[in-house]
mmCIF file of C-alpha atoms and ligand atoms in Angstrom:
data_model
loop_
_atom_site.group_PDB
_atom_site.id
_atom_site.type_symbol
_atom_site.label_atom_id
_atom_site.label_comp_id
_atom_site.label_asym_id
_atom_site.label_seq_id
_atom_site.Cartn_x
_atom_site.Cartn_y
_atom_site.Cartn_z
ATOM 1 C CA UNK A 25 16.547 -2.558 -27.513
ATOM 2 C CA UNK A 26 15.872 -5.034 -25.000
ATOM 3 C CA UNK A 27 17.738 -5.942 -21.709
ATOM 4 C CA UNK A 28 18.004 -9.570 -21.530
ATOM 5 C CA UNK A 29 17.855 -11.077 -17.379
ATOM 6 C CA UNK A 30 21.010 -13.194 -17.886
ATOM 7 C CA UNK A 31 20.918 -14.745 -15.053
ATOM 8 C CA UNK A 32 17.358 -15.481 -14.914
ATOM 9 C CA UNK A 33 17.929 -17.323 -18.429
ATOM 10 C CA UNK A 34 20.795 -19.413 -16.861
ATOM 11 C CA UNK A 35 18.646 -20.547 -14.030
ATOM 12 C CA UNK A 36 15.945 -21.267 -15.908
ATOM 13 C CA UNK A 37 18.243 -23.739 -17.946
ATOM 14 C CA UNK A 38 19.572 -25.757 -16.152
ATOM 15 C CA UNK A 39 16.558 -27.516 -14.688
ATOM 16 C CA UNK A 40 14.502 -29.961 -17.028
ATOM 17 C CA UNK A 41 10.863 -29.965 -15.894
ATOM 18 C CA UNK A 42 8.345 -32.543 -17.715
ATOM 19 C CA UNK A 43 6.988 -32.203 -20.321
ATOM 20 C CA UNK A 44 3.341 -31.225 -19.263
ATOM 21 C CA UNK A 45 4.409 -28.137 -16.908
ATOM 22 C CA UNK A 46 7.036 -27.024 -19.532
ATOM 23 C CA UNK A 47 3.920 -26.624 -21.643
ATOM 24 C CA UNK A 48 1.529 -25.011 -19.177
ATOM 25 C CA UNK A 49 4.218 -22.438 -18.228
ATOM 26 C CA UNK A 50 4.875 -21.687 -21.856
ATOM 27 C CA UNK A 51 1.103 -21.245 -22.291
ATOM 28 C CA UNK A 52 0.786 -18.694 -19.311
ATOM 29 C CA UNK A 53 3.684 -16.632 -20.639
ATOM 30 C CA UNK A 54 1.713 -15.343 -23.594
ATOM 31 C CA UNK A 55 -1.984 -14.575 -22.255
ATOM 32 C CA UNK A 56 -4.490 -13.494 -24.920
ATOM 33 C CA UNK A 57 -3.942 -9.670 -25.492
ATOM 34 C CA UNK A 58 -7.511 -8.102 -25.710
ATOM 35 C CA UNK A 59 -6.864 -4.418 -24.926
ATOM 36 C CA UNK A 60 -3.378 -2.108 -25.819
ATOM 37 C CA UNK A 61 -1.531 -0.714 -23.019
ATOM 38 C CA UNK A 62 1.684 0.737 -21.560
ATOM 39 C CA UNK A 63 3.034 1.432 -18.640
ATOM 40 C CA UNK A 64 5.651 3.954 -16.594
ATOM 41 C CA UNK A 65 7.088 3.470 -13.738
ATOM 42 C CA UNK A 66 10.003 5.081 -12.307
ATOM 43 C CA UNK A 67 13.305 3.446 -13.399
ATOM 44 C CA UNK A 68 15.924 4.015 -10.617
ATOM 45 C CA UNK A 69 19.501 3.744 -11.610
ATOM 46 C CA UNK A 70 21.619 1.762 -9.388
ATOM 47 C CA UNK A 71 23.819 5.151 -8.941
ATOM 48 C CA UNK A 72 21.694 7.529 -9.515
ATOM 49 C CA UNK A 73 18.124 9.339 -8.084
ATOM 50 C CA UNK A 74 15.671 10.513 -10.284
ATOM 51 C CA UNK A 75 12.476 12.396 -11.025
ATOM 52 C CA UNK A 76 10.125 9.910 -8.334
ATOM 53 C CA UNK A 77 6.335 9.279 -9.712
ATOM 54 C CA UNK A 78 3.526 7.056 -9.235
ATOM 55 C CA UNK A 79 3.201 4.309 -11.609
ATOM 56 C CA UNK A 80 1.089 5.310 -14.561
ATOM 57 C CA UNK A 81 -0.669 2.845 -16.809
ATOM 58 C CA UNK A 82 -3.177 3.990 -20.258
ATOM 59 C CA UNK A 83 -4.994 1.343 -21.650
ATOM 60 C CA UNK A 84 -7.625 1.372 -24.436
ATOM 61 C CA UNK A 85 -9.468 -1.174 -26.629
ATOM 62 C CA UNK A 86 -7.821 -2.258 -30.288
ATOM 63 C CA UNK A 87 -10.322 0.188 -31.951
ATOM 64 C CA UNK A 88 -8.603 3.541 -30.943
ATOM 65 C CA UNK A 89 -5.139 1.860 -31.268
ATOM 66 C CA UNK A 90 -4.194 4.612 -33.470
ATOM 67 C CA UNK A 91 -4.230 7.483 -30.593
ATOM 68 C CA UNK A 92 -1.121 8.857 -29.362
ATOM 69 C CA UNK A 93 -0.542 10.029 -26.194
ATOM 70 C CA UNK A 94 1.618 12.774 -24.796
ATOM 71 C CA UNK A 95 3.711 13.206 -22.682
ATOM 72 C CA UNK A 96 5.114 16.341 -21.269
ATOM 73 C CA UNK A 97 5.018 18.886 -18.267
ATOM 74 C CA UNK A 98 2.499 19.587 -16.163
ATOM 75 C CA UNK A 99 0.269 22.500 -16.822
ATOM 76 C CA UNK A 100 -2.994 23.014 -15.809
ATOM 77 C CA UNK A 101 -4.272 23.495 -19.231
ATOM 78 C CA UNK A 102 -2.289 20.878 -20.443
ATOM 79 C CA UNK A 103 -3.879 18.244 -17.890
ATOM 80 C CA UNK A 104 -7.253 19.109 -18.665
ATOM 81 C CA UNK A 105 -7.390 19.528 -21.736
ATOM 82 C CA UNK A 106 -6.071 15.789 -22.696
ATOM 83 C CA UNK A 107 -7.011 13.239 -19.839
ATOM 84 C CA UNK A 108 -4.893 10.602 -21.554
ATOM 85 C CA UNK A 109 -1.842 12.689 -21.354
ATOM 86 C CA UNK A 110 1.253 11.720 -19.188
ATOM 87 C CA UNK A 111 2.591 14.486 -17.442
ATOM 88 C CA UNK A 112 5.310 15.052 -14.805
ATOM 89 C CA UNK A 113 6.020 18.075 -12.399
ATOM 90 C CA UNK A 114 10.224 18.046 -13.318
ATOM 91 C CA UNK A 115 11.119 21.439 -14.943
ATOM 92 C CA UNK A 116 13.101 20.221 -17.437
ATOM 93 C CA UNK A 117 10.555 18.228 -19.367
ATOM 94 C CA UNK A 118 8.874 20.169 -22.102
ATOM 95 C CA UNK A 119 4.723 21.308 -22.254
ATOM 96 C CA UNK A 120 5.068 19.067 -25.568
ATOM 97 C CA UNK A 121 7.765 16.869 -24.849
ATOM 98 C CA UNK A 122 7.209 13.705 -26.623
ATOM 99 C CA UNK A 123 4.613 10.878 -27.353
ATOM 100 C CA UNK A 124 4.057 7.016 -28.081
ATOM 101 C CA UNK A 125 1.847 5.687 -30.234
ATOM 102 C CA UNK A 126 0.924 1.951 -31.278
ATOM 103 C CA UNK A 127 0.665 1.579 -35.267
ATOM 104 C CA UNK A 128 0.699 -2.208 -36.772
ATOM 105 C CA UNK A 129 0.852 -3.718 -33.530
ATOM 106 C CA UNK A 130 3.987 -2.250 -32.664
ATOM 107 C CA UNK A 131 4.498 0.849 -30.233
ATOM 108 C CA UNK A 132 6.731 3.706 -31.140
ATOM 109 C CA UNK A 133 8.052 7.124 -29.232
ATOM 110 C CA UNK A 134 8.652 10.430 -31.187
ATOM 111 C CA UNK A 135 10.108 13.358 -29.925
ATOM 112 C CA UNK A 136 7.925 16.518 -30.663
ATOM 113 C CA UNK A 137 10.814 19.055 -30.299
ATOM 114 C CA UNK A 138 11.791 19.513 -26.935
ATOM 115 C CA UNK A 139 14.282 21.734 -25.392
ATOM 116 C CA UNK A 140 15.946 19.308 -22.902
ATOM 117 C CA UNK A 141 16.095 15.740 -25.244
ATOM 118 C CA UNK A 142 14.260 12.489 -25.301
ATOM 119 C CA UNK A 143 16.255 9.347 -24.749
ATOM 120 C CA UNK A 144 15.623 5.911 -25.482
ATOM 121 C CA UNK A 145 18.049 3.285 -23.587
ATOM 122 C CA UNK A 146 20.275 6.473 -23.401
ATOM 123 C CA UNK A 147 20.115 7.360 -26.943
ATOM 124 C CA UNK A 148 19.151 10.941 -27.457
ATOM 125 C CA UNK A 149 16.457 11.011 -30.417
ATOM 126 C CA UNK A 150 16.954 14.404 -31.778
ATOM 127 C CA UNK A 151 18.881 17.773 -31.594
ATOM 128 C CA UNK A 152 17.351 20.595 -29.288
ATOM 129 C CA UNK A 153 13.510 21.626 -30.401
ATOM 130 C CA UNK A 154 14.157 19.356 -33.408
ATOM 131 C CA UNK A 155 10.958 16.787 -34.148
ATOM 132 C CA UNK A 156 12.451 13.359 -34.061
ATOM 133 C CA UNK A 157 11.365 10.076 -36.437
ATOM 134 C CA UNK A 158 9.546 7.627 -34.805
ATOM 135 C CA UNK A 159 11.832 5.599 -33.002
ATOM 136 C CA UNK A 160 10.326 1.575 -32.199
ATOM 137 C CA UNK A 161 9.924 0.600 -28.365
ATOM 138 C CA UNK A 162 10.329 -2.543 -26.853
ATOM 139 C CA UNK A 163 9.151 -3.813 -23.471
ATOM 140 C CA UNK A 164 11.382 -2.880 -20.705
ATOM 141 C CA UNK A 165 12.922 0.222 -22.566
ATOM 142 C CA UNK A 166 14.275 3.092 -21.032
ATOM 143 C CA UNK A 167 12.735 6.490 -21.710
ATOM 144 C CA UNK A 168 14.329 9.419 -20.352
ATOM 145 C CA UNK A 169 12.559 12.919 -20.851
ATOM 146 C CA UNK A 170 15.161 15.677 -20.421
ATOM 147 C CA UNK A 171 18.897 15.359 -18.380
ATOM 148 C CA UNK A 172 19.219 16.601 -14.574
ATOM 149 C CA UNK A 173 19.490 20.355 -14.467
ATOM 150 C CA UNK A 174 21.891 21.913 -11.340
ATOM 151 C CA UNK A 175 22.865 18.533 -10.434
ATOM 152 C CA UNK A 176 19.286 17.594 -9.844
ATOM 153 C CA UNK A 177 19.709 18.601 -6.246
ATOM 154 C CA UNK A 178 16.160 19.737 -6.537
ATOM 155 C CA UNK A 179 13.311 17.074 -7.541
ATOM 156 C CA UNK A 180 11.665 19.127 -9.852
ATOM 157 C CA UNK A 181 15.312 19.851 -11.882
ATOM 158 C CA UNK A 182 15.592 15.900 -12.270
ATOM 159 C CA UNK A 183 15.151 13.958 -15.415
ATOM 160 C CA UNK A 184 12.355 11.756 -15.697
ATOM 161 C CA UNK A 185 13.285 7.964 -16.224
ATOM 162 C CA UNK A 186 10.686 5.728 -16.906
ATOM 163 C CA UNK A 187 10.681 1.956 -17.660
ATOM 164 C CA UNK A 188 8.055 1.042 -20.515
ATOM 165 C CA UNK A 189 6.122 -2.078 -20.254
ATOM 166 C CA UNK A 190 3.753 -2.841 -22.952
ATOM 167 C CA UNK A 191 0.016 -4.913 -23.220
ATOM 168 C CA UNK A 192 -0.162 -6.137 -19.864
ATOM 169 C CA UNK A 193 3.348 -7.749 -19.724
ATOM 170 C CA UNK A 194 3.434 -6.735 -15.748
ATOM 171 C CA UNK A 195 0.495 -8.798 -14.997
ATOM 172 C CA UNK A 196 0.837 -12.143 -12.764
ATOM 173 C CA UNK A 197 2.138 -14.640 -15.031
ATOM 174 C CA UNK A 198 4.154 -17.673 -14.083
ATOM 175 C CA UNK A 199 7.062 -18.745 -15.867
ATOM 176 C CA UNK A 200 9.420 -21.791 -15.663
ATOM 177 C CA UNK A 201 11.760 -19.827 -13.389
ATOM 178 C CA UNK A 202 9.138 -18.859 -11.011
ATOM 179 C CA UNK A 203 8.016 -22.297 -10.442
ATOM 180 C CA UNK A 204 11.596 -23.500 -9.768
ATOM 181 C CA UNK A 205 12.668 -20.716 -7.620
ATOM 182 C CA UNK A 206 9.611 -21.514 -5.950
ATOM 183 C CA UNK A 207 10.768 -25.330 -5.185
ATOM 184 C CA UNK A 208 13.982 -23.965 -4.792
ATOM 185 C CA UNK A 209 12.592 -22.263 -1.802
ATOM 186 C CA UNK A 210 10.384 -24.798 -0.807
ATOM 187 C CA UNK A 211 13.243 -27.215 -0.562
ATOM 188 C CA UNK A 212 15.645 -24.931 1.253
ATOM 189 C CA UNK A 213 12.948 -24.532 3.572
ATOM 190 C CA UNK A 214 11.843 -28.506 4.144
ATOM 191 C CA UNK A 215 16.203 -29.154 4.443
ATOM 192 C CA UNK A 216 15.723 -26.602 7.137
ATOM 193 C CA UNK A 217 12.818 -28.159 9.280
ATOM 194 C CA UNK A 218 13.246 -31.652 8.509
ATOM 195 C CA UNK A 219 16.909 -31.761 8.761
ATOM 196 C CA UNK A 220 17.186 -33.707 5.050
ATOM 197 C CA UNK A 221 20.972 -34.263 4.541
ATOM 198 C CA UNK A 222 20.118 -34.299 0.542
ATOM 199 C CA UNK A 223 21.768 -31.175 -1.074
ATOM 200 C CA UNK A 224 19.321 -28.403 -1.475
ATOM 201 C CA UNK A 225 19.643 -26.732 -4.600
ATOM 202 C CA UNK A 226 21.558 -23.829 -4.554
ATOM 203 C CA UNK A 227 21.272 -20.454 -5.838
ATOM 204 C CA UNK A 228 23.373 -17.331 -5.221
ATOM 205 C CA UNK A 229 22.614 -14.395 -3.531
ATOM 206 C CA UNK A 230 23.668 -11.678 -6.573
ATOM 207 C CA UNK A 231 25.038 -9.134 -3.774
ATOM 208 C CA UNK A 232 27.253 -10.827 -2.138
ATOM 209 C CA UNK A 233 28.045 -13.984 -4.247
ATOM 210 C CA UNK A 234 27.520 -16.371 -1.588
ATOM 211 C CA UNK A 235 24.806 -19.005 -2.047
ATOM 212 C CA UNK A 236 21.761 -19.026 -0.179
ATOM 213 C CA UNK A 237 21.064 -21.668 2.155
ATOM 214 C CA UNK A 238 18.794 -23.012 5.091
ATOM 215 C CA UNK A 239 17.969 -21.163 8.337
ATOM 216 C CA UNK A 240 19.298 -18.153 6.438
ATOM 217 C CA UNK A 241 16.599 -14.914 6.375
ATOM 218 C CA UNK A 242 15.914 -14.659 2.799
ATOM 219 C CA UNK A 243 13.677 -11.897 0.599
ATOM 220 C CA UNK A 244 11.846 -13.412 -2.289
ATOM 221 C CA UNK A 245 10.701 -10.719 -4.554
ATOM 222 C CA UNK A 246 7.806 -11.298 -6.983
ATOM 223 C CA UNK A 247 9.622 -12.236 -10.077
ATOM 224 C CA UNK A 248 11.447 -15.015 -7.810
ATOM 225 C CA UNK A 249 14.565 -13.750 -7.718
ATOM 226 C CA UNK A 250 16.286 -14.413 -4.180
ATOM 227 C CA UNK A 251 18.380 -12.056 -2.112
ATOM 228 C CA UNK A 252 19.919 -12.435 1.498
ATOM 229 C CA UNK A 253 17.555 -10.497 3.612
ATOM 230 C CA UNK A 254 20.707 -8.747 5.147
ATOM 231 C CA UNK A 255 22.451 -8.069 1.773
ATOM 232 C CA UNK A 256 18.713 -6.378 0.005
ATOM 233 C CA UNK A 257 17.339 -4.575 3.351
ATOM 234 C CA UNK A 258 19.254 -1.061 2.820
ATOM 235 C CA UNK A 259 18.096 -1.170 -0.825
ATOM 236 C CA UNK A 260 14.207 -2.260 0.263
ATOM 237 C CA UNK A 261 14.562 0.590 2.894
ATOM 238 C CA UNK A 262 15.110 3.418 0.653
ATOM 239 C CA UNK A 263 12.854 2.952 -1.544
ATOM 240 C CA UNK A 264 10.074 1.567 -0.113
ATOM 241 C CA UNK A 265 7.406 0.646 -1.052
ATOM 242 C CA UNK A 266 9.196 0.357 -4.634
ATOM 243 C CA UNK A 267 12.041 -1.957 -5.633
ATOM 244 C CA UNK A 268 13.969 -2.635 -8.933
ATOM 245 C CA UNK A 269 14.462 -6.275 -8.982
ATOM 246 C CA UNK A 270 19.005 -5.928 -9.115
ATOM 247 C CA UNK A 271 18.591 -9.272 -11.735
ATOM 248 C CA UNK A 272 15.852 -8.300 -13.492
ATOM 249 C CA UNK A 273 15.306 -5.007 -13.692
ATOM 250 C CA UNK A 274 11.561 -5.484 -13.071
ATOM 251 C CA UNK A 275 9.370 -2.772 -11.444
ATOM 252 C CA UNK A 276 7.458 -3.971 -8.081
ATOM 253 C CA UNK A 277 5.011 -2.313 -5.487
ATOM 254 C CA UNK A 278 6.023 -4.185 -2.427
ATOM 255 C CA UNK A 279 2.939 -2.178 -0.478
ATOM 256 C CA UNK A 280 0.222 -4.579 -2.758
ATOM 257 C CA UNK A 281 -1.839 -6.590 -0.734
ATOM 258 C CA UNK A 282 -1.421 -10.252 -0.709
ATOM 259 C CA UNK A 283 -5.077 -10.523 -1.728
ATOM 260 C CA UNK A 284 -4.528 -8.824 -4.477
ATOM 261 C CA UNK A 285 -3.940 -11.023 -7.579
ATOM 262 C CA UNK A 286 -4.378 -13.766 -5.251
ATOM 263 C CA UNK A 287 -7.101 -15.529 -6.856
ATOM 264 C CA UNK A 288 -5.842 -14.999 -10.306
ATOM 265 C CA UNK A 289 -2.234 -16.519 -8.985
ATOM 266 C CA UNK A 290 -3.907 -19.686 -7.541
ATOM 267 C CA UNK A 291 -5.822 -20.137 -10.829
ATOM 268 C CA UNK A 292 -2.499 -19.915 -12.505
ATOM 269 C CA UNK A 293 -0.968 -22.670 -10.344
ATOM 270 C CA UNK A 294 -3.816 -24.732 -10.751
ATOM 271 C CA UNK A 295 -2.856 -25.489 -14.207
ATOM 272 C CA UNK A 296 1.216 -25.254 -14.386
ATOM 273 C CA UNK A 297 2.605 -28.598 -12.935
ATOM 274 C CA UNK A 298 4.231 -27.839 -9.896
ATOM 275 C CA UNK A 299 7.299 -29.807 -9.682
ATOM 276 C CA UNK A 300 7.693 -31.013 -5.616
ATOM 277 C CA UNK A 301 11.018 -32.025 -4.905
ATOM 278 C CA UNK A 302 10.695 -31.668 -1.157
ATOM 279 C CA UNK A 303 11.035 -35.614 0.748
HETATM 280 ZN ZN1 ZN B 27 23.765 -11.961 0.024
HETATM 281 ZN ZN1 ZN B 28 13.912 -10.120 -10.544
#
């Protein structure tokens, strides 16, 4: 149950980098996994609002893989009495809602009987206050606790939708694609200033379907997917400081500072072969 970034795939094709940084960016995709960990963050439908919350992240070390944690409503007995509980303020999630739980290095999400439904990539798990199986999870699933009550006019009558990221997947990492969006961008940007008449690789803009060029004002966002300033600015606006990558689906904080990571990210450069196709 796993979206796949089509596009990013195609992109990522059709360039053949050597073989040293094909290597190094195939190293840094899978970084040595020494604690378990998930995370939520608020999935925003293209149409649709929903219940809005903070990112939350639980990690633990390998040794108590085996606990599960809750999720549910917000009570104040609830809260204290399990810290590693996940907990919204929506009235239409249950006190014991669901949970997720890692068990031979897979994670897995169980309903525990709630009123209102959990659903996985919008597949309910089980009937009203029915317990559910265990159901697997996959990074980049969907979890949605309950379905919007009075139209969800109200935030605390909205469902909760939650993207699930597992073991650290949201870290920096680079990737092929990142490093050839990034010359992509370089090049645009060198065509630009040093008037090159060589043709700049070209990608689209997935708004409007019109490629993105020189001297145009662009937005880069984190994963390296590209958007005409002008085409993403009324999306970046109403959300900010969150946005859903439209190609990707991935979950950023736009209000991180650019120290942040920073180090890490120039380490990670340091060893991936950048490819310079600038003159
Ligand atoms: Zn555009
Ligand atoms: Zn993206």
């Amino acid at each position: 149950m796993q979206e796949t970034p089509q596009v990013a795939t195609a992109l990522a094709d059709q360039t053949v980098l050597p073989d040293s940084s094909e290597k190094a960016a195939s190293c840094l995709d899978n970084p040595p996994e020494e604690t378990i960990s998930i995370r939520f963050t608020n999935f925003v439908s293209a149409n649709g609002h929903s219940f809005n919350f903070e990112p939350v992240v639980r990690t633990w070390s390998k040794k108590n893989k085996n606990l599960p944690i809750h999720i549910g409503r917000y009570t104040d007995k609830y809260n204290g009495g399990n810290v590693s509980a996940v907990v919204f303020r929506s009235k239409v999630v249950s006190r014991r809602h669901a949970q997720v739980f890692y068990e031979g290095g897979e994670w897995y999400v169980q309903d525990l009987g709630s009123s209102s439904g959990t659903f996985l990539n919008h597949i309910r798990l089980s009937p009203p206050c029915e317990t559910s199986k265990p159901y697997h999870i996959s990074n980049n699933d969907i979890l949605q606790l309950g379905a919007d009550y009075r139209g969800g006019e109200e935030m605390h009558y909205r469902c909760v939708r939650a993207r699930i990221e597992l073991n650290n997947s949201w870290r920096i990492k680079l990737s092929r694609f990142n490093l050839e969006e990034y010359n992509r961008v370089r090049s645009l940007i060198s065509k630009a200033t040093e008037g090159s008449k060589e043709d700049a690789p070209v990608s689209e803009c997935c708004i409007c379907l019109t490629p993105v060029l020189p001297c145009q004002a662009l937005f880069v966002a984190p994963c390296s997917h590209t958007y005409h300033y002008w085409c993403i600015h009324p999306t970046l606006q109403k959300n900010h400081p969150y946005f859903n990558c439209f190609i990707c689906r991935k979950y950023h904080d736009l209000s991180t500072p650019v120290e942040e990571g920073e180090l890490e990210l120039r380490e990670l450069m340091k060893h991936a072969t950048v490819v310079d196709k600038s003159p």
